[in-house]
Amino acid sequence: HGGLAFIDLRDRYGVTQIVFNPDRDADMHELARSLRAEDVIQVAGEVVLRDDRENEKLATGKIEIRAHELKVLNKSKTPPFEPGTSELPNEELRLTYRFLDLRSERLQEALKVRHRLTKLTRDYFDEHRFLEIETPILGRSTPEGARDYLVPSRVHEGSFYALPQSPQIYKQILMIGGYDRYMQIARCFRDEDLRA
């Protein structure tokens, strides 16, 4: 490749090939050659078509970026696993290094689907004149089916808040208060056996 350096830059949109030419900037070229997997960088450059060298394996395979500037924002240690590989490490390791796991295409797609479903739900209820109202997360313990998750009060020593198992009581308060069309994508916290 005539001394050119190539790196694959991954962001939430996919992988894009970056090209560093030593004739343009020898120091930047050397810096690019020193990069390791998962280093965090900032690149400025010119987006160009790849002519006849299209990479059909990449969604961005028709283009490449010819770098004008390169800045290393953070150097990475050798990661305990490669994000996005087909062979997943055990769950405990993935949770310990959650920031790496979040870089995988599998998790990024799941989060995008969740975002779209949430948006569709909100749009639907908005079109039908529902109000989205957030109800409190900390409240009084109420007898429901499962045990409460308790949060100690810093102000009232010996007292506890409970995380909601459902927004049922708040929903009833809102309806009595005149909000006939209320919706909420609620977080519910139930301390119960998985077999229940």
PDB file of C-alpha atoms in Angstrom:
ATOM      1  CA  HIS A   1       0.000   0.000   0.000  1.00  0.00           C
ATOM      2  CA  GLY A   2       2.967   2.347  -0.463  1.00  0.00           C
ATOM      3  CA  GLY A   3       3.463   3.019   3.246  1.00  0.00           C
ATOM      4  CA  LEU A   4      -0.135   4.010   3.928  1.00  0.00           C
ATOM      5  CA  ALA A   5      -1.550   3.162   7.357  1.00  0.00           C
ATOM      6  CA  PHE A   6      -5.126   1.932   7.699  1.00  0.00           C
ATOM      7  CA  ILE A   7      -7.270   1.728  10.802  1.00  0.00           C
ATOM      8  CA  ASP A   8     -10.881   0.736  11.321  1.00  0.00           C
ATOM      9  CA  LEU A   9     -12.778   3.371  13.274  1.00  0.00           C
ATOM     10  CA  ARG A  10     -15.859   2.029  15.053  1.00  0.00           C
ATOM     11  CA  ASP A  11     -18.634   4.242  16.362  1.00  0.00           C
ATOM     12  CA  ARG A  12     -22.363   3.759  16.840  1.00  0.00           C
ATOM     13  CA  TYR A  13     -22.905   3.991  13.076  1.00  0.00           C
ATOM     14  CA  GLY A  14     -20.566   1.131  12.170  1.00  0.00           C
ATOM     15  CA  VAL A  15     -16.964   0.714  11.033  1.00  0.00           C
ATOM     16  CA  THR A  16     -15.220   3.148   8.685  1.00  0.00           C
ATOM     17  CA  GLN A  17     -11.722   2.777   7.277  1.00  0.00           C
ATOM     18  CA  ILE A  18      -9.345   5.685   7.943  1.00  0.00           C
ATOM     19  CA  VAL A  19      -6.276   6.162   5.723  1.00  0.00           C
ATOM     20  CA  PHE A  20      -3.088   7.882   6.911  1.00  0.00           C
ATOM     21  CA  ASN A  21      -0.576   8.985   4.277  1.00  0.00           C
ATOM     22  CA  PRO A  22       3.038   9.490   5.448  1.00  0.00           C
ATOM     23  CA  ASP A  23       3.603  12.012   2.617  1.00  0.00           C
ATOM     24  CA  ARG A  24       0.870  14.235   4.062  1.00  0.00           C
ATOM     25  CA  ASP A  25       2.011  14.103   7.724  1.00  0.00           C
ATOM     26  CA  ALA A  26       4.751  11.699   8.829  1.00  0.00           C
ATOM     27  CA  ASP A  27       4.174  12.293  12.567  1.00  0.00           C
ATOM     28  CA  MET A  28       0.449  11.620  12.278  1.00  0.00           C
ATOM     29  CA  HIS A  29       1.222   8.497  10.230  1.00  0.00           C
ATOM     30  CA  GLU A  30       3.526   7.185  12.977  1.00  0.00           C
ATOM     31  CA  LEU A  31       0.941   7.980  15.632  1.00  0.00           C
ATOM     32  CA  ALA A  32      -1.679   6.049  13.637  1.00  0.00           C
ATOM     33  CA  ARG A  33       0.650   3.047  13.367  1.00  0.00           C
ATOM     34  CA  SER A  34       1.066   3.044  17.165  1.00  0.00           C
ATOM     35  CA  LEU A  35      -2.685   2.761  17.844  1.00  0.00           C
ATOM     36  CA  ARG A  36      -4.055  -0.360  19.519  1.00  0.00           C
ATOM     37  CA  ALA A  37      -7.478  -1.973  19.630  1.00  0.00           C
ATOM     38  CA  GLU A  38     -10.019   0.108  21.577  1.00  0.00           C
ATOM     39  CA  ASP A  39      -7.884   3.288  21.761  1.00  0.00           C
ATOM     40  CA  VAL A  40     -10.227   6.287  21.710  1.00  0.00           C
ATOM     41  CA  ILE A  41      -9.371   8.774  18.966  1.00  0.00           C
ATOM     42  CA  GLN A  42     -10.662  11.876  17.235  1.00  0.00           C
ATOM     43  CA  VAL A  43     -10.124  12.137  13.475  1.00  0.00           C
ATOM     44  CA  ALA A  44     -10.744  14.910  10.968  1.00  0.00           C
ATOM     45  CA  GLY A  45     -10.403  14.264   7.280  1.00  0.00           C
ATOM     46  CA  GLU A  46     -11.937  14.083   3.848  1.00  0.00           C
ATOM     47  CA  VAL A  47     -14.600  11.489   3.057  1.00  0.00           C
ATOM     48  CA  VAL A  48     -13.897  10.011  -0.382  1.00  0.00           C
ATOM     49  CA  LEU A  49     -15.311   7.196  -2.511  1.00  0.00           C
ATOM     50  CA  ARG A  50     -13.142   4.080  -2.542  1.00  0.00           C
ATOM     51  CA  ASP A  51     -13.232   3.741  -6.341  1.00  0.00           C
ATOM     52  CA  ASP A  52     -13.032   0.054  -7.286  1.00  0.00           C
ATOM     53  CA  ARG A  53     -11.818  -1.106  -3.856  1.00  0.00           C
ATOM     54  CA  GLU A  54     -15.282  -1.209  -2.265  1.00  0.00           C
ATOM     55  CA  ASN A  55     -15.483  -3.334   0.890  1.00  0.00           C
ATOM     56  CA  GLU A  56     -18.811  -5.152   0.655  1.00  0.00           C
ATOM     57  CA  LYS A  57     -18.469  -6.484   4.215  1.00  0.00           C
ATOM     58  CA  LEU A  58     -18.998  -2.990   5.659  1.00  0.00           C
ATOM     59  CA  ALA A  59     -22.083  -0.776   5.458  1.00  0.00           C
ATOM     60  CA  THR A  60     -19.625   2.100   4.936  1.00  0.00           C
ATOM     61  CA  GLY A  61     -17.545   0.077   2.458  1.00  0.00           C
ATOM     62  CA  LYS A  62     -18.008   2.545  -0.407  1.00  0.00           C
ATOM     63  CA  ILE A  63     -16.104   5.304   1.394  1.00  0.00           C
ATOM     64  CA  GLU A  64     -12.946   5.905   3.358  1.00  0.00           C
ATOM     65  CA  ILE A  65     -11.649   8.881   5.279  1.00  0.00           C
ATOM     66  CA  ARG A  66      -8.302  10.391   4.316  1.00  0.00           C
ATOM     67  CA  ALA A  67      -7.103  11.754   7.626  1.00  0.00           C
ATOM     68  CA  HIS A  68      -5.902  15.343   8.038  1.00  0.00           C
ATOM     69  CA  GLU A  69      -5.838  15.335  11.848  1.00  0.00           C
ATOM     70  CA  LEU A  70      -5.528  12.661  14.513  1.00  0.00           C
ATOM     71  CA  LYS A  71      -5.842  13.113  18.245  1.00  0.00           C
ATOM     72  CA  VAL A  72      -5.581  10.282  20.780  1.00  0.00           C
ATOM     73  CA  LEU A  73      -8.178  10.953  23.474  1.00  0.00           C
ATOM     74  CA  ASN A  74      -7.444   7.878  25.561  1.00  0.00           C
ATOM     75  CA  LYS A  75      -5.067   4.928  25.286  1.00  0.00           C
ATOM     76  CA  SER A  76      -6.528   1.518  26.003  1.00  0.00           C
ATOM     77  CA  LYS A  77      -5.047  -1.418  27.840  1.00  0.00           C
ATOM     78  CA  THR A  78      -5.432  -4.768  26.124  1.00  0.00           C
ATOM     79  CA  PRO A  79      -9.164  -5.483  26.450  1.00  0.00           C
ATOM     80  CA  PRO A  80     -10.220  -8.708  28.205  1.00  0.00           C
ATOM     81  CA  PHE A  81     -12.360  -9.541  25.168  1.00  0.00           C
ATOM     82  CA  GLU A  82     -12.966  -8.161  21.697  1.00  0.00           C
ATOM     83  CA  PRO A  83     -16.355  -6.432  21.404  1.00  0.00           C
ATOM     84  CA  GLY A  84     -18.569  -7.819  18.688  1.00  0.00           C
ATOM     85  CA  THR A  85     -16.879 -11.178  18.230  1.00  0.00           C
ATOM     86  CA  SER A  86     -19.193 -14.108  17.622  1.00  0.00           C
ATOM     87  CA  GLU A  87     -17.897 -15.965  20.690  1.00  0.00           C
ATOM     88  CA  LEU A  88     -19.179 -14.139  23.764  1.00  0.00           C
ATOM     89  CA  PRO A  89     -17.247 -14.256  27.035  1.00  0.00           C
ATOM     90  CA  ASN A  90     -19.079 -15.326  30.176  1.00  0.00           C
ATOM     91  CA  GLU A  91     -21.743 -12.988  31.522  1.00  0.00           C
ATOM     92  CA  GLU A  92     -19.792 -11.990  34.640  1.00  0.00           C
ATOM     93  CA  LEU A  93     -16.850 -10.758  32.544  1.00  0.00           C
ATOM     94  CA  ARG A  94     -19.215  -8.905  30.182  1.00  0.00           C
ATOM     95  CA  LEU A  95     -20.924  -7.164  33.122  1.00  0.00           C
ATOM     96  CA  THR A  96     -17.576  -6.253  34.714  1.00  0.00           C
ATOM     97  CA  TYR A  97     -16.528  -4.607  31.438  1.00  0.00           C
ATOM     98  CA  ARG A  98     -20.004  -3.371  30.456  1.00  0.00           C
ATOM     99  CA  PHE A  99     -18.555  -0.422  28.506  1.00  0.00           C
ATOM    100  CA  LEU A 100     -16.857  -2.911  26.159  1.00  0.00           C
ATOM    101  CA  ASP A 101     -19.946  -5.081  25.826  1.00  0.00           C
ATOM    102  CA  LEU A 102     -21.986  -1.978  24.903  1.00  0.00           C
ATOM    103  CA  ARG A 103     -19.715  -1.521  21.874  1.00  0.00           C
ATOM    104  CA  SER A 104     -20.901  -4.812  20.364  1.00  0.00           C
ATOM    105  CA  GLU A 105     -23.260  -4.643  17.407  1.00  0.00           C
ATOM    106  CA  ARG A 106     -25.615  -7.077  19.183  1.00  0.00           C
ATOM    107  CA  LEU A 107     -26.185  -4.742  22.145  1.00  0.00           C
ATOM    108  CA  GLN A 108     -26.246  -1.591  20.021  1.00  0.00           C
ATOM    109  CA  GLU A 109     -29.005  -3.092  17.866  1.00  0.00           C
ATOM    110  CA  ALA A 110     -30.973  -4.138  20.962  1.00  0.00           C
ATOM    111  CA  LEU A 111     -30.780  -0.588  22.359  1.00  0.00           C
ATOM    112  CA  LYS A 112     -31.861   0.888  19.007  1.00  0.00           C
ATOM    113  CA  VAL A 113     -34.872  -1.457  18.875  1.00  0.00           C
ATOM    114  CA  ARG A 114     -35.785  -0.521  22.460  1.00  0.00           C
ATOM    115  CA  HIS A 115     -35.512   3.184  21.572  1.00  0.00           C
ATOM    116  CA  ARG A 116     -37.746   2.782  18.495  1.00  0.00           C
ATOM    117  CA  LEU A 117     -40.374   0.790  20.419  1.00  0.00           C
ATOM    118  CA  THR A 118     -40.421   3.342  23.228  1.00  0.00           C
ATOM    119  CA  LYS A 119     -40.743   6.201  20.728  1.00  0.00           C
ATOM    120  CA  LEU A 120     -43.552   4.442  18.829  1.00  0.00           C
ATOM    121  CA  THR A 121     -45.390   3.843  22.095  1.00  0.00           C
ATOM    122  CA  ARG A 122     -45.053   7.469  23.178  1.00  0.00           C
ATOM    123  CA  ASP A 123     -46.094   8.754  19.743  1.00  0.00           C
ATOM    124  CA  TYR A 124     -49.154   6.485  19.694  1.00  0.00           C
ATOM    125  CA  PHE A 125     -50.375   7.615  23.108  1.00  0.00           C
ATOM    126  CA  ASP A 126     -49.588  11.254  22.324  1.00  0.00           C
ATOM    127  CA  GLU A 127     -51.754  11.046  19.178  1.00  0.00           C
ATOM    128  CA  HIS A 128     -54.581   9.738  21.381  1.00  0.00           C
ATOM    129  CA  ARG A 129     -54.259  12.692  23.790  1.00  0.00           C
ATOM    130  CA  PHE A 130     -52.638  10.838  26.675  1.00  0.00           C
ATOM    131  CA  LEU A 131     -50.322  12.756  28.995  1.00  0.00           C
ATOM    132  CA  GLU A 132     -47.029  11.134  29.906  1.00  0.00           C
ATOM    133  CA  ILE A 133     -46.537  11.748  33.617  1.00  0.00           C
ATOM    134  CA  GLU A 134     -43.617  10.379  35.604  1.00  0.00           C
ATOM    135  CA  THR A 135     -44.531   9.132  39.048  1.00  0.00           C
ATOM    136  CA  PRO A 136     -42.126   9.065  42.030  1.00  0.00           C
ATOM    137  CA  ILE A 137     -39.439   6.402  42.302  1.00  0.00           C
ATOM    138  CA  LEU A 138     -39.098   6.689  46.088  1.00  0.00           C
ATOM    139  CA  GLY A 139     -42.274   6.156  48.067  1.00  0.00           C
ATOM    140  CA  ARG A 140     -43.890   4.539  51.057  1.00  0.00           C
ATOM    141  CA  SER A 141     -43.858   0.762  51.317  1.00  0.00           C
ATOM    142  CA  THR A 142     -47.210  -0.664  50.185  1.00  0.00           C
ATOM    143  CA  PRO A 143     -48.302  -4.298  50.514  1.00  0.00           C
ATOM    144  CA  GLU A 144     -48.127  -5.918  47.092  1.00  0.00           C
ATOM    145  CA  GLY A 145     -47.185  -9.379  45.881  1.00  0.00           C
ATOM    146  CA  ALA A 146     -43.405  -9.226  46.321  1.00  0.00           C
ATOM    147  CA  ARG A 147     -40.956  -7.896  48.901  1.00  0.00           C
ATOM    148  CA  ASP A 148     -39.964  -4.245  48.584  1.00  0.00           C
ATOM    149  CA  TYR A 149     -36.533  -2.974  47.684  1.00  0.00           C
ATOM    150  CA  LEU A 150     -35.796  -0.580  50.525  1.00  0.00           C
ATOM    151  CA  VAL A 151     -33.719   2.618  50.421  1.00  0.00           C
ATOM    152  CA  PRO A 152     -32.632   4.096  53.779  1.00  0.00           C
ATOM    153  CA  SER A 153     -33.547   7.729  54.444  1.00  0.00           C
ATOM    154  CA  ARG A 154     -30.641  10.044  55.228  1.00  0.00           C
ATOM    155  CA  VAL A 155     -32.966  12.632  56.785  1.00  0.00           C
ATOM    156  CA  HIS A 156     -35.140  10.349  58.936  1.00  0.00           C
ATOM    157  CA  GLU A 157     -32.783   7.882  60.599  1.00  0.00           C
ATOM    158  CA  GLY A 158     -34.260   4.382  60.863  1.00  0.00           C
ATOM    159  CA  SER A 159     -36.851   5.076  58.153  1.00  0.00           C
ATOM    160  CA  PHE A 160     -36.869   3.658  54.656  1.00  0.00           C
ATOM    161  CA  TYR A 161     -38.301   4.462  51.254  1.00  0.00           C
ATOM    162  CA  ALA A 162     -39.477   1.672  48.969  1.00  0.00           C
ATOM    163  CA  LEU A 163     -38.895   1.425  45.235  1.00  0.00           C
ATOM    164  CA  PRO A 164     -42.256   1.011  43.454  1.00  0.00           C
ATOM    165  CA  GLN A 165     -43.467  -2.456  42.484  1.00  0.00           C
ATOM    166  CA  SER A 166     -46.016  -0.803  40.190  1.00  0.00           C
ATOM    167  CA  PRO A 167     -47.365   2.735  39.614  1.00  0.00           C
ATOM    168  CA  GLN A 168     -50.888   1.580  40.597  1.00  0.00           C
ATOM    169  CA  ILE A 169     -51.436   3.956  43.542  1.00  0.00           C
ATOM    170  CA  TYR A 170     -50.066   6.953  41.616  1.00  0.00           C
ATOM    171  CA  LYS A 171     -52.274   6.039  38.650  1.00  0.00           C
ATOM    172  CA  GLN A 172     -55.326   6.070  40.905  1.00  0.00           C
ATOM    173  CA  ILE A 173     -54.318   9.435  42.412  1.00  0.00           C
ATOM    174  CA  LEU A 174     -53.899  10.888  38.909  1.00  0.00           C
ATOM    175  CA  MET A 175     -57.272   9.562  37.750  1.00  0.00           C
ATOM    176  CA  ILE A 176     -59.015  10.960  40.833  1.00  0.00           C
ATOM    177  CA  GLY A 177     -57.185  14.236  40.144  1.00  0.00           C
ATOM    178  CA  GLY A 178     -58.831  14.449  36.719  1.00  0.00           C
ATOM    179  CA  TYR A 179     -56.170  12.946  34.436  1.00  0.00           C
ATOM    180  CA  ASP A 180     -58.307  10.448  32.534  1.00  0.00           C
ATOM    181  CA  ARG A 181     -55.634   9.717  29.937  1.00  0.00           C
ATOM    182  CA  TYR A 182     -52.311   9.068  31.583  1.00  0.00           C
ATOM    183  CA  MET A 183     -49.457   6.904  30.381  1.00  0.00           C
ATOM    184  CA  GLN A 184     -46.057   6.059  31.742  1.00  0.00           C
ATOM    185  CA  ILE A 185     -43.253   3.707  30.806  1.00  0.00           C
ATOM    186  CA  ALA A 186     -42.674   2.816  34.438  1.00  0.00           C
ATOM    187  CA  ARG A 187     -39.760   1.145  36.148  1.00  0.00           C
ATOM    188  CA  CYS A 188     -41.055  -1.479  38.560  1.00  0.00           C
ATOM    189  CA  PHE A 189     -38.882  -3.107  41.213  1.00  0.00           C
ATOM    190  CA  ARG A 190     -40.043  -6.459  42.551  1.00  0.00           C
ATOM    191  CA  ASP A 191     -37.875  -8.462  44.945  1.00  0.00           C
ATOM    192  CA  GLU A 192     -39.226 -11.907  44.190  1.00  0.00           C
ATOM    193  CA  ASP A 193     -37.982 -15.343  43.320  1.00  0.00           C
ATOM    194  CA  LEU A 194     -37.534 -15.850  39.576  1.00  0.00           C
ATOM    195  CA  ARG A 195     -39.836 -18.894  39.815  1.00  0.00           C
ATOM    196  CA  ALA A 196     -42.718 -16.784  41.156  1.00  0.00           C
TER     197      ALA A 196
END
